[in-house]
Coordinates of C-alpha atoms and ligand atoms in Angstrom, one line a residue:
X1 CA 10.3 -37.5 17.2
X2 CA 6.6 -37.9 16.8
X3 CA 3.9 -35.3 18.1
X4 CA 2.7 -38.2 20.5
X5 CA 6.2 -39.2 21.8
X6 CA 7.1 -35.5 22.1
X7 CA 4.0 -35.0 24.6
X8 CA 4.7 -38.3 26.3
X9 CA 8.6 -37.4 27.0
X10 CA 7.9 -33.7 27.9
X11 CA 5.3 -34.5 30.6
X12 CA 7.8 -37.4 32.5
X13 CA 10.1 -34.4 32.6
X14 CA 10.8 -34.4 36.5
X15 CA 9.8 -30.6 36.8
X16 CA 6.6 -31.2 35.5
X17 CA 5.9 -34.7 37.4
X18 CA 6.1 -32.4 40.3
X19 CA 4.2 -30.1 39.4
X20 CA 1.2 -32.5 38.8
X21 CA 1.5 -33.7 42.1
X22 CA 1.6 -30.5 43.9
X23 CA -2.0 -30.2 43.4
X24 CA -5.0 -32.1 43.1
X25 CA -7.1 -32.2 40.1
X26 CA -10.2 -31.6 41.9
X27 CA -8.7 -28.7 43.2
X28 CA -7.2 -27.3 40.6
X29 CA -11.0 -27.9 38.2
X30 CA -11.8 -25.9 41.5
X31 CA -10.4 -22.8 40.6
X32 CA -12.8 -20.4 38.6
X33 CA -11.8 -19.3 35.3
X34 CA -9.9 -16.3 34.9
X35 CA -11.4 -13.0 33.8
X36 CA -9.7 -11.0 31.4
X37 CA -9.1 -7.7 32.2
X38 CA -10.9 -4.9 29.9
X39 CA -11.1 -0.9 29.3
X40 CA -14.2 0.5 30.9
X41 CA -17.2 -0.2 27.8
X42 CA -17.7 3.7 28.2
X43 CA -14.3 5.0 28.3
X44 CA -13.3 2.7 25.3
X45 CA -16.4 2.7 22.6
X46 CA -14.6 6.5 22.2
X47 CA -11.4 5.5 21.5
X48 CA -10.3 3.6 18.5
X49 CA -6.7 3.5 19.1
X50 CA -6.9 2.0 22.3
X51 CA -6.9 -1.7 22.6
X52 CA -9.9 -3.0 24.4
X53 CA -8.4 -6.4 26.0
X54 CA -5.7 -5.7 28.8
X55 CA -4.1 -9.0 28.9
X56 CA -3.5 -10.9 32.3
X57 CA -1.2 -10.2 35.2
X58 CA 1.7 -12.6 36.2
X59 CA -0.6 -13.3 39.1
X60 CA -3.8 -14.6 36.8
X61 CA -1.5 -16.5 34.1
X62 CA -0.2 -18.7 37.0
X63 CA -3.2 -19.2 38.3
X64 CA -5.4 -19.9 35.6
X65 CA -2.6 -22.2 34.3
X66 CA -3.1 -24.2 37.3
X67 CA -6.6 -24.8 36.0
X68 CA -4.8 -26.9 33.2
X69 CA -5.0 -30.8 34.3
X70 CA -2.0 -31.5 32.2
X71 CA -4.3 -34.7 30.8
X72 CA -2.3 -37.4 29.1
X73 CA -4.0 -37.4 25.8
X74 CA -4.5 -33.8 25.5
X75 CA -7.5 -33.4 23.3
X76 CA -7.2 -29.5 23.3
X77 CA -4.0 -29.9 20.8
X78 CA -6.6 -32.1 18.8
X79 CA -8.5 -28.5 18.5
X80 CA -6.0 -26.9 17.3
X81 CA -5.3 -26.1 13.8
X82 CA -1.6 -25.6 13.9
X83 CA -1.0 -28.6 17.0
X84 CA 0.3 -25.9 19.7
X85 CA 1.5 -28.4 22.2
X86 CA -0.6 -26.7 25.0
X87 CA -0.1 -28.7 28.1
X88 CA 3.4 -27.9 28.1
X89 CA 3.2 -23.8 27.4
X90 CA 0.8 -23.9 30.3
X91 CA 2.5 -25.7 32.8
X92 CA 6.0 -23.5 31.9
X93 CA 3.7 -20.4 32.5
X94 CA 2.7 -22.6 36.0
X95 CA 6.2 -23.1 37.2
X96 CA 6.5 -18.9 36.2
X97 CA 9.0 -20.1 33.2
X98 CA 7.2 -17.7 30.4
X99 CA 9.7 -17.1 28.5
X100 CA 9.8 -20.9 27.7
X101 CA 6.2 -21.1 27.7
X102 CA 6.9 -18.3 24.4
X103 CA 9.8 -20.4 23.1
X104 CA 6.9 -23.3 23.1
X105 CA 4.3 -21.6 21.7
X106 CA 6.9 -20.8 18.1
X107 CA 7.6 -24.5 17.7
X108 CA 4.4 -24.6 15.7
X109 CA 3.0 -21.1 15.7
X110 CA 4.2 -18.1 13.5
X111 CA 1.9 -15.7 15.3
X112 CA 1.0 -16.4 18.8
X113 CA 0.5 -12.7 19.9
X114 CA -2.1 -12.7 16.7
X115 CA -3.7 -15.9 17.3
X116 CA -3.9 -15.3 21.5
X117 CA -6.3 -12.1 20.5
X118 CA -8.3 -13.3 17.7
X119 CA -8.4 -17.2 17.6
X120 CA -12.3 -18.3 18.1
X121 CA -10.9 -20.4 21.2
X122 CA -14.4 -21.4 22.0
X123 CA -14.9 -23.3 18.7
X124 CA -11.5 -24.5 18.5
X125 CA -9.2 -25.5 21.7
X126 CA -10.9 -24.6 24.3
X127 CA -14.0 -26.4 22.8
X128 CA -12.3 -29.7 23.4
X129 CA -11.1 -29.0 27.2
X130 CA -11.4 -31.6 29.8
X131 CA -13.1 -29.2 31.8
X132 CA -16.3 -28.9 29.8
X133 CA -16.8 -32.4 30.1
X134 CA -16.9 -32.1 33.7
X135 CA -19.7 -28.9 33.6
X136 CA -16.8 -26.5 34.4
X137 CA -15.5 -23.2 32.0
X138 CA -12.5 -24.9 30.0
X139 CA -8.9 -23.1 30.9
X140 CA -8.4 -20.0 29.0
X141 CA -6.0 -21.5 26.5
X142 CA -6.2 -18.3 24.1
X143 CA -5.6 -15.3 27.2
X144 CA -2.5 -17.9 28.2
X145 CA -1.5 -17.9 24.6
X146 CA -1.6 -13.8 24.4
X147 CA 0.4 -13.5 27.9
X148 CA 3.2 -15.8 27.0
X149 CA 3.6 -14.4 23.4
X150 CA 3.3 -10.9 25.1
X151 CA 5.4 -11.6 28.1
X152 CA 8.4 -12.4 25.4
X153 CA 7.8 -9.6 23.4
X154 CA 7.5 -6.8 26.4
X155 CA 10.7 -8.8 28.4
X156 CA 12.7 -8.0 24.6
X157 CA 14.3 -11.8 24.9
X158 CA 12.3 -12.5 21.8
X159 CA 13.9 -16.0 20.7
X160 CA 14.1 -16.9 17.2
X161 CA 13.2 -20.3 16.3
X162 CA 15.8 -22.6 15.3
X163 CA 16.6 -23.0 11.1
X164 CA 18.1 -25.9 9.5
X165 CA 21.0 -25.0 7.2
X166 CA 20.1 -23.1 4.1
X167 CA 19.7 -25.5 1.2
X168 CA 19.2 -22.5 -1.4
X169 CA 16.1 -23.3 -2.6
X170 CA 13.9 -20.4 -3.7
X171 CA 9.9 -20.6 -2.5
X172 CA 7.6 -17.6 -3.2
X173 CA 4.5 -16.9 -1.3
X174 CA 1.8 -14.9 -3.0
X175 CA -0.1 -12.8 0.2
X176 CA 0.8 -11.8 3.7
X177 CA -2.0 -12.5 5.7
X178 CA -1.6 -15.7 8.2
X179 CA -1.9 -18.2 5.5
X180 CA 1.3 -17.2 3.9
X181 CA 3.3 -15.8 7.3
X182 CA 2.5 -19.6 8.7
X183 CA 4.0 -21.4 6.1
X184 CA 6.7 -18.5 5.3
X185 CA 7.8 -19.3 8.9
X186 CA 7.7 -23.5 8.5
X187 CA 9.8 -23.7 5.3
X188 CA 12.1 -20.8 6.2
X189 CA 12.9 -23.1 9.2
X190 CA 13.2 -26.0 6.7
X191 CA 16.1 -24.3 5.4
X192 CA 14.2 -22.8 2.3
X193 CA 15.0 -19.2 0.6
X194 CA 11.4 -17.9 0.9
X195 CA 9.9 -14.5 -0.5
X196 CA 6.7 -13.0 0.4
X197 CA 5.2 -11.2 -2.4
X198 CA 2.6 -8.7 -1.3
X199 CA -0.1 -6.7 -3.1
X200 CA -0.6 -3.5 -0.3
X201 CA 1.7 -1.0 1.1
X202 CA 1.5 -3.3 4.5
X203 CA 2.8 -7.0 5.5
X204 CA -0.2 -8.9 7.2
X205 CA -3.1 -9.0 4.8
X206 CA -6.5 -9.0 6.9
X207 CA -4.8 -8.9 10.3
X208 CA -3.4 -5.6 9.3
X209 CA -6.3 -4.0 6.7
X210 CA -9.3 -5.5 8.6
X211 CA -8.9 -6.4 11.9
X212 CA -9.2 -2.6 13.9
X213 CA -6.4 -1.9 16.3
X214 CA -9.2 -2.2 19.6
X215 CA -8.8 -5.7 19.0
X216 CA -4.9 -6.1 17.3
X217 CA -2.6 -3.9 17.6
X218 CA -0.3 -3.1 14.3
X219 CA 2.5 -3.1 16.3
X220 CA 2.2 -6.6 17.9
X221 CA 1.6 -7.8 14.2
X222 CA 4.3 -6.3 12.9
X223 CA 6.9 -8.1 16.2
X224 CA 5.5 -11.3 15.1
X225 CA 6.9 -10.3 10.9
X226 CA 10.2 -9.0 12.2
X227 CA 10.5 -12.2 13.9
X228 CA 10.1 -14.1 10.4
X229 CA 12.6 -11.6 9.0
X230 CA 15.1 -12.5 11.3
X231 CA 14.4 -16.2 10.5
X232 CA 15.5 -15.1 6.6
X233 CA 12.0 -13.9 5.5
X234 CA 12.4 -11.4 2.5
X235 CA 9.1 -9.5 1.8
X236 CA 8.4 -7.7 -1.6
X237 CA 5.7 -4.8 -0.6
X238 CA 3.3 -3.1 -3.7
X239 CA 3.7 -6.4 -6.0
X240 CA 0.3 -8.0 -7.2
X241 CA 1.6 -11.3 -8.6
X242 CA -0.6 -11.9 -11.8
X243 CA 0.0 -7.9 -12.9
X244 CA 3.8 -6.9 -11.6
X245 CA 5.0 -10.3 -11.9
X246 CA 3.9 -13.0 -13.8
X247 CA 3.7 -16.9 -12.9
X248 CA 6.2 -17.1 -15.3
X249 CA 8.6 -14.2 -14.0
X250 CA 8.6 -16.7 -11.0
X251 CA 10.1 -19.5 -13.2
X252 CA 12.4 -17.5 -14.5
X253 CA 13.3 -15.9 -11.3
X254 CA 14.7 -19.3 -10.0
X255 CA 11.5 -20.1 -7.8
X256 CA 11.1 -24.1 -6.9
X257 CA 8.0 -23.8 -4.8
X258 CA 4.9 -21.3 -5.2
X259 CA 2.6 -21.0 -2.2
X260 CA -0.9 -19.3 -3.2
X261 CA -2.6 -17.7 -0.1
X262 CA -4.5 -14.3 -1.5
X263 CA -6.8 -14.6 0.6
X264 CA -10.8 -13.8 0.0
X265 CA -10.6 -9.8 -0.5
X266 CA -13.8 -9.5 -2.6
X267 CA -17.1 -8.3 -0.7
X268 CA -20.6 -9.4 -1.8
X269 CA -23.3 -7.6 -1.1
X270 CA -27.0 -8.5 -1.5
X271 CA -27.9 -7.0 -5.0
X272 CA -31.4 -5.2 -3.2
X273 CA -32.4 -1.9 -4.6
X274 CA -30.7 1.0 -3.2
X275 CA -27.0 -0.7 -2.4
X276 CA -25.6 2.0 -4.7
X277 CA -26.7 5.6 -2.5
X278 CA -24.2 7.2 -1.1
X279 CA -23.4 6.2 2.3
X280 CA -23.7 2.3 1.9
X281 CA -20.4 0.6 1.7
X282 CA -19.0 -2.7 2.1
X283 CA -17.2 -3.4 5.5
X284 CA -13.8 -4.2 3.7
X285 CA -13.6 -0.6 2.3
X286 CA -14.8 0.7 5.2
X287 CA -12.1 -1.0 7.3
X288 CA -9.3 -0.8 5.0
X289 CA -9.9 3.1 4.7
X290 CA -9.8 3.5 8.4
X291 CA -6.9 0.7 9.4
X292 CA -4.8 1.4 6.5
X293 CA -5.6 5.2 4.9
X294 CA -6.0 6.9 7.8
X295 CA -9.6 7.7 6.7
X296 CA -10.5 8.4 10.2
X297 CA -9.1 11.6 10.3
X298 CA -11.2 14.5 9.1
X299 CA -8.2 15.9 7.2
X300 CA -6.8 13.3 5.3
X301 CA -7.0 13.3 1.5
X302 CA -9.8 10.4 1.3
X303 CA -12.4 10.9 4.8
X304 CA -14.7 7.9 5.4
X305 CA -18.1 9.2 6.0
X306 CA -19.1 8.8 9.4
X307 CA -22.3 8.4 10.3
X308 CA -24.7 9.5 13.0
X309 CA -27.2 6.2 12.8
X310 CA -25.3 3.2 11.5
X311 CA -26.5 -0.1 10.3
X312 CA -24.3 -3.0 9.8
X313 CA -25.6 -5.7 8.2
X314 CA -24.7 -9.5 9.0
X315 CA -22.6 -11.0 12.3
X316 CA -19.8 -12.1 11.8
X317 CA -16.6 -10.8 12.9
X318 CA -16.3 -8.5 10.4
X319 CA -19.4 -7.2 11.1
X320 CA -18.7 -6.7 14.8
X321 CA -15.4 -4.9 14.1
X322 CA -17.1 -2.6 11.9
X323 CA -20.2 -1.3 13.8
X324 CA -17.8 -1.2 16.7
X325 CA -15.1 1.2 14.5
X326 CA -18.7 3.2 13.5
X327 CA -19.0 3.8 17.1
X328 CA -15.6 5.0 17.8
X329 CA -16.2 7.1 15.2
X330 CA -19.3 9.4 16.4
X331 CA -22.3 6.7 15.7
X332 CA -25.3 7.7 18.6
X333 CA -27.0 4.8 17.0
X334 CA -24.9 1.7 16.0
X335 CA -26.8 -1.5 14.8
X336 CA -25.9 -4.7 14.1
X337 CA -28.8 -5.9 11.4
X338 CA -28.8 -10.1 11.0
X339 CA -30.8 -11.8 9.9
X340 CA -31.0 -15.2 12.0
X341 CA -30.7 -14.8 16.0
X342 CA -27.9 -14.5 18.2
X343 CA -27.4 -18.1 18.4
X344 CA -26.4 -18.2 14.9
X345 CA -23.9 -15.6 14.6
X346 CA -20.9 -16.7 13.4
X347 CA -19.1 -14.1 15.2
X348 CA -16.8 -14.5 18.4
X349 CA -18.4 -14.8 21.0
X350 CA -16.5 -11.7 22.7
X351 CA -16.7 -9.3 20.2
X352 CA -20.5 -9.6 20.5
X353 CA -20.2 -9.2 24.4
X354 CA -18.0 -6.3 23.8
X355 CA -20.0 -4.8 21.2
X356 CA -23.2 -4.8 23.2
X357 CA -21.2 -3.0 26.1
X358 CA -20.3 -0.7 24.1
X359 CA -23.4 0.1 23.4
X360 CA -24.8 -1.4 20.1
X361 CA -27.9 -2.3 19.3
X362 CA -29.2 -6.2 17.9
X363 CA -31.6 -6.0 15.3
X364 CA -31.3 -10.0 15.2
X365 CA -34.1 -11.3 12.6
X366 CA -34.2 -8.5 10.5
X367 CA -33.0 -8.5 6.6
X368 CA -32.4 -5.5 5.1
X369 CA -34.7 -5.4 1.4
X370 CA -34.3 -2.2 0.2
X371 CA -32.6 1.4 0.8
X372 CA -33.9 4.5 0.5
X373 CA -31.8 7.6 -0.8
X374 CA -32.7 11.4 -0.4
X375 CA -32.9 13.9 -2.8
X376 CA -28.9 13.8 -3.6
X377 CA -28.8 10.0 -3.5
X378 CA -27.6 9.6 0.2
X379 CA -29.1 6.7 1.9
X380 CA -31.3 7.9 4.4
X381 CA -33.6 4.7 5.6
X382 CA -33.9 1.6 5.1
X383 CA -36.5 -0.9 4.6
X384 CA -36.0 -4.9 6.8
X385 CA -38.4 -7.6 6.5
X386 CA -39.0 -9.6 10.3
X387 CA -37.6 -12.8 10.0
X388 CA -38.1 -16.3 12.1
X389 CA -36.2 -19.6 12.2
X390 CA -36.8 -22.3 9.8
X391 CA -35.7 -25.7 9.5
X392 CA -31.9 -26.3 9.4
X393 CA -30.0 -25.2 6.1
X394 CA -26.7 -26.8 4.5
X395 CA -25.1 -24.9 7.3
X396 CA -26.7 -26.6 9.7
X397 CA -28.2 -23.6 10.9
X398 CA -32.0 -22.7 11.3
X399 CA -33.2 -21.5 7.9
X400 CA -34.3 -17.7 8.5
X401 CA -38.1 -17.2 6.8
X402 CA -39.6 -13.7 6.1
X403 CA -42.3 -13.3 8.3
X404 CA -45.3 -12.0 5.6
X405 CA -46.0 -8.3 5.7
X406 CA -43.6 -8.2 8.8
X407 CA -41.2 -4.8 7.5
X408 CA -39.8 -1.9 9.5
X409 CA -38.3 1.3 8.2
X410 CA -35.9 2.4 10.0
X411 CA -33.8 6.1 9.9
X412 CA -29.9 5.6 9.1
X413 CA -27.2 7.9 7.4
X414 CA -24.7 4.9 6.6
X415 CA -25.0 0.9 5.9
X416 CA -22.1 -1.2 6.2
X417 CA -22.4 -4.5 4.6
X418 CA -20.6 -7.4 6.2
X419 CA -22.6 -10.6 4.4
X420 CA -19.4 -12.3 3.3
X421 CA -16.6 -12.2 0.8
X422 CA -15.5 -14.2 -2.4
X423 CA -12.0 -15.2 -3.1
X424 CA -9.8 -12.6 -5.2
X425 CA -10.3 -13.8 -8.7
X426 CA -6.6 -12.7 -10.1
X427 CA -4.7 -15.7 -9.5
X428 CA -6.9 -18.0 -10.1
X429 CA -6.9 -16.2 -13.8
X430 CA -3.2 -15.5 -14.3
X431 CA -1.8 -18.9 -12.9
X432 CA -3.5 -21.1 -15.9
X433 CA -4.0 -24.7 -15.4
X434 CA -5.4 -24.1 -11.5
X435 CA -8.5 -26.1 -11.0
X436 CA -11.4 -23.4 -9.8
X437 CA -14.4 -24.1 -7.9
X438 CA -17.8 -22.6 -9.0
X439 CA -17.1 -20.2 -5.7
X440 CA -13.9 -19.3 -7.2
X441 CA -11.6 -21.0 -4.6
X442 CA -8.6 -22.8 -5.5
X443 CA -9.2 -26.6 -5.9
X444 CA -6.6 -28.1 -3.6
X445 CA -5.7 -32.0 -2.2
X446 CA -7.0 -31.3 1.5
X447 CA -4.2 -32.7 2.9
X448 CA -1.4 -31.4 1.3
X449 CA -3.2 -28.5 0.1
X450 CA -1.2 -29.5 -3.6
X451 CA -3.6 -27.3 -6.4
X452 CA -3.6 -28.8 -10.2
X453 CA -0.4 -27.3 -11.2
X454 CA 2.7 -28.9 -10.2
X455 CA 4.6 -26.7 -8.2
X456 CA 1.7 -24.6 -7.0
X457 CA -0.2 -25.5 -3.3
X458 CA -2.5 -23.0 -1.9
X459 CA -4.0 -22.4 1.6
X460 CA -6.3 -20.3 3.6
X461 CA -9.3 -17.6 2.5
X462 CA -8.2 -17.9 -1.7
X463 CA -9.2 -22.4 -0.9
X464 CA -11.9 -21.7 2.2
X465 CA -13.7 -18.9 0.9
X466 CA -13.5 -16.4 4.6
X467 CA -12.5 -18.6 7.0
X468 CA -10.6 -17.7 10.1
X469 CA -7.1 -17.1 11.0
X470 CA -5.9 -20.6 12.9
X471 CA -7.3 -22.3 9.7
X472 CA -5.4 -20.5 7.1
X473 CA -2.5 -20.9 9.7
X474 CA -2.6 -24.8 10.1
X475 CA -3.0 -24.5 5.7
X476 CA 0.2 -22.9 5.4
X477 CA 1.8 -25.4 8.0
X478 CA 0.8 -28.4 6.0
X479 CA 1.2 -26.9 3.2
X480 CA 5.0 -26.0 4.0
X481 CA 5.3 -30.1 5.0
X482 CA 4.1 -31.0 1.5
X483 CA 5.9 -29.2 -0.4
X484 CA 9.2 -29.8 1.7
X485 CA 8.7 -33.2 1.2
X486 CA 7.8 -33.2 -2.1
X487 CA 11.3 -30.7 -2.9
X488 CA 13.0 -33.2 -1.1
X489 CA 11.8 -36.3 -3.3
X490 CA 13.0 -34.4 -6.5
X491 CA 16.2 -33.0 -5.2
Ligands
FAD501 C1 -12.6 -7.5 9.5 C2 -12.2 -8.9 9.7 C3 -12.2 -9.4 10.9 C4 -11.8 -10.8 11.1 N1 -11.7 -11.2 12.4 C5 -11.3 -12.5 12.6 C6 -11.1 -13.0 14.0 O1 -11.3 -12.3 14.9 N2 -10.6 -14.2 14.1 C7 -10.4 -15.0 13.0 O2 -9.9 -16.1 13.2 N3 -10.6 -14.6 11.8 C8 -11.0 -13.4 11.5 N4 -11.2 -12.9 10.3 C9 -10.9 -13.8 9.1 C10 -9.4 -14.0 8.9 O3 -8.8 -12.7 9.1 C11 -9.1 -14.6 7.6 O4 -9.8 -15.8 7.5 C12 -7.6 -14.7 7.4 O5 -7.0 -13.5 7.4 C13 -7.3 -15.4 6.0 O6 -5.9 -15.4 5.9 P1 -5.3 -15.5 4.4 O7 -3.8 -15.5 4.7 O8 -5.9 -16.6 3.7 O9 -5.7 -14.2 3.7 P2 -5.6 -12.6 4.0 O10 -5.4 -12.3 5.4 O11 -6.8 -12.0 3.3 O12 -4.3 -12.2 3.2 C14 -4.2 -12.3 1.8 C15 -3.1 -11.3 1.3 O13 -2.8 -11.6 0.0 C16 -2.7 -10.3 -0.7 N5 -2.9 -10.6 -2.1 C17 -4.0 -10.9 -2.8 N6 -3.8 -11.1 -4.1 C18 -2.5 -10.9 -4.3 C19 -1.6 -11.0 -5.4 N7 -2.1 -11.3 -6.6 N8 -0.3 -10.7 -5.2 C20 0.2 -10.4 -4.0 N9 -0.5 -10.3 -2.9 C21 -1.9 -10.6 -3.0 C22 -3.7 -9.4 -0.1 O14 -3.4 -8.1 -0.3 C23 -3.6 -9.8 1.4 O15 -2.7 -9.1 2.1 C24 -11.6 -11.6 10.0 C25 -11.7 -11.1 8.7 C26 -12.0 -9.8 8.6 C27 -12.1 -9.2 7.1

């Protein structure tokens, strides 16, 4: 059945019929949006274990569901990457059915419990709510999204979706991040024999090494893998395809199908002087030594520094999740350096609400030109130009323009920088015959997401360049219906 005559023959079901007319829609646009609820900002900016969202009551699921119109053409799905049919999750959590509202959400999803936490909702399904169109806060699709997916997970009736026969087809997946999960789950439910190869000691790629537990949780991650094992999922830890195992080794191995989603692991920084003292860092090492090397502890083999007076520089998520690990971590001065304003940040919008209650400072329209190191070549200041805002750039964003002799020094012990990351380089090397671009993504057919090479489709941060995680999520899903269908044509 189509998408369209799937909507249209779940909202005649008579339970739901009913449950449109036991309310009116002015009355339920009435209702205010839902507040989620948080750990105190004081409390939590010392904790980095603790996560800082609390999730929603039974209470506040079934009432901000009834915020949901249930609109005939729902242009909300239209928002969303992987085509979550929302209506219908929310009006199960409505009639208090969240179990089903879960069972829902996996039709299309291979990681609610992820995607309810860090989705950016406001850009994405939310953005396209009915409500907004009638100067009322959308429904909170995203906090509905984490209860149901949680609700399942805490009840321990965690349903597994259902697989079509095995066909005994071998697919391999290079990556474990939400690309490769997404379509892992699509084609193991196609039937397929699929094997995620992974580089790290850990399944989940940036979800797991970037992403800080305050905002996701390991163990909710690693629920949403166990689920894809049970649906046949085999995972190969420590393997970096292109140096363990060749393109070839693949071949020979039996594989039909290889999925490409490595993701976009390599920082950049800004080549100014300085970038090399000791104490400046990109935020990916910083993360990945504190999520996934225990680097956070004084005692462990490899100690991140951490600093008293932190800068980080840029605003995006990564950014945010880094100056607010810094605080956790002993920073009395925590910064975010960017250089355009506010509006521009490409960040959630709630980490940069939760990062100013927690006590971080915005140094919007500032860009960092120089650092200056002590005696033993520890940074100890550092040097930003005043900026203002320009005309728009390719972006579409205002241009930011130095302000002439407009510069600040400012005191700091350590400098994260967040300003973006580059695809990972190996594959693209080791798989020859993959068209490149001159950003070193993999050239793919958008909507297939079929690469150069035959049997090779790629999806997510190694096509996008950083991206988010609903977009390398709906990548794997249409990449898992391309390459079913074209297996299917040559079977
Ligand atoms: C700190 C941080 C915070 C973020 N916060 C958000 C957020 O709140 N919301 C949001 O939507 N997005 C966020 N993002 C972006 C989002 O996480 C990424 O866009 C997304 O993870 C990309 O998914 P992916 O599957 O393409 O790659 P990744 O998640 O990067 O996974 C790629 C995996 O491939 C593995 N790999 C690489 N090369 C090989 C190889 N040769 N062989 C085997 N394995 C290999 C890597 O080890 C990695 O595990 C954040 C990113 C970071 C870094």
């Amino acid at each position: 059945m189509t998408t369209d005559k799937l909507i249209t023959a779940r909202r005649a079901e008579p339970w739901r019929e009913a449950l449109r007319k036991s309310r009116k829609n002015k009355e339920r646009a009435d209702i205010p949006r839902v507040k989620m609820n948080e750990l105190d900002p004081e409390y939590r900016s010392h904790t980095r274990l603790e996560e800082v969202n609390l999730g929603l009551t039974k209470e506040q699921a079934m009432q901000e569901a009834q915020r949901c119109l249930d609109c005939p053409n729902p242009t909300c799905m239209q928002g969303c990457p992987v085509n979550i049919n929302i209506p219908t999750f929310i009006k199960n959590i409505e009639r208090g059915d969240f179990l089903e509202a879960a069972k829902t959400l996996k039709e299309t999803s291979a990681l609610p419990a992820v995607c309810g936490r860090v989705c950016p909702q406001e850009k994405q399904c939310e953005s396209k709510c009915i409500h907004l169109k009638m100067g009322k806060e959308a429904v909170a699709i995203g906090y509905l999204e984490r209860f149901a997916a949680d609700y399942e997970r805490e009840s321990g009736n965690i349903s597994v979706p259902e697989i079509a026969e095995k066909n005994g087809i071998k697919i391999a997946v290079v990556g474990s991040g939400p690309a490769g999960l997404s379509f892992a789950g699509d084609m193991a439910k196609r039937g397929y024999d699929v094997t995620v190869f992974e580089a790290l000691h850990e399944i989940g790629g940036v979800l797991k090494y970037g992403i800080p537990e305050f905002r996701l949780p390991n163990k909710i991650v690693d629920v949403e893998i166990d689920g894809l094992r049970k649906m046949g999922v085999q995972f190969e830890k420590d393997c970096i395809v292109g140096k363990t195992i060749s393109y070839d080794d693949l071949h020979a191995d039996g594989f039909k199908g290889v999925f490409v989603a490595s993701g976009a692991g390599l920082p950049n920084f800004m080549n100014i002087p300085g970038e090399n003292f000791v104490g400046v860092m990109s935020s990916n090492e910083y993360l990945t030594r504190v999520n996934l090397m225990d680097a956070a502890n004084p005692e462990s083999d490899t100690p991140v520094l951490q600093g008293r007076t932190v800068a980080v520089i840029g605003g995006g998520n990564t950014a945010m999740d880094s100056v607010r690990t810094a605080r956790r971590l002993g920073a009395e001065r925590a910064m975010i350096v960017y250089r355009r304003s506010e509006e521009e940040m490409p960040a959630r919008l709630e980490e940069v609400k939760h990062a100013k209650e927690e006590g971080v400072e915005f140094l919007t329209l500032h860009n960092p030109i120089e650092y200056i190191g002590d005696e033993r070549g520890r940074v100890k200041q550092m040097r930003l130009q005043k900026m203002e805002l320009g005309e728009p750039d390719a972006s579409g964003r205002r241009r930011p323009v130095p302000i002439e002799g407009a510069i600040e020094t400012i005191d700091v012990d350590e400098v994260i920088v967040s300003v973006g990351v580059s695809p990972n380089p190996l594959i693209p090397r080791a798989f020859g015959g993959l068209e490149v671009s001159k950003k070193g993504t993999i050239v793919v057919e958008e909507d297939n997401m079929r690469s150069a090479l035959d049997d090779v489709y790629a999806g997510g941060d190694i096509v996008r360049g950083g991206a988010t995680v609903i977009l390398a999520m709906g990548d794997g899903r249409k990449a898992a219906a391309a390459m079913d269908a074209d297996l299917r044509g040559k079977v």
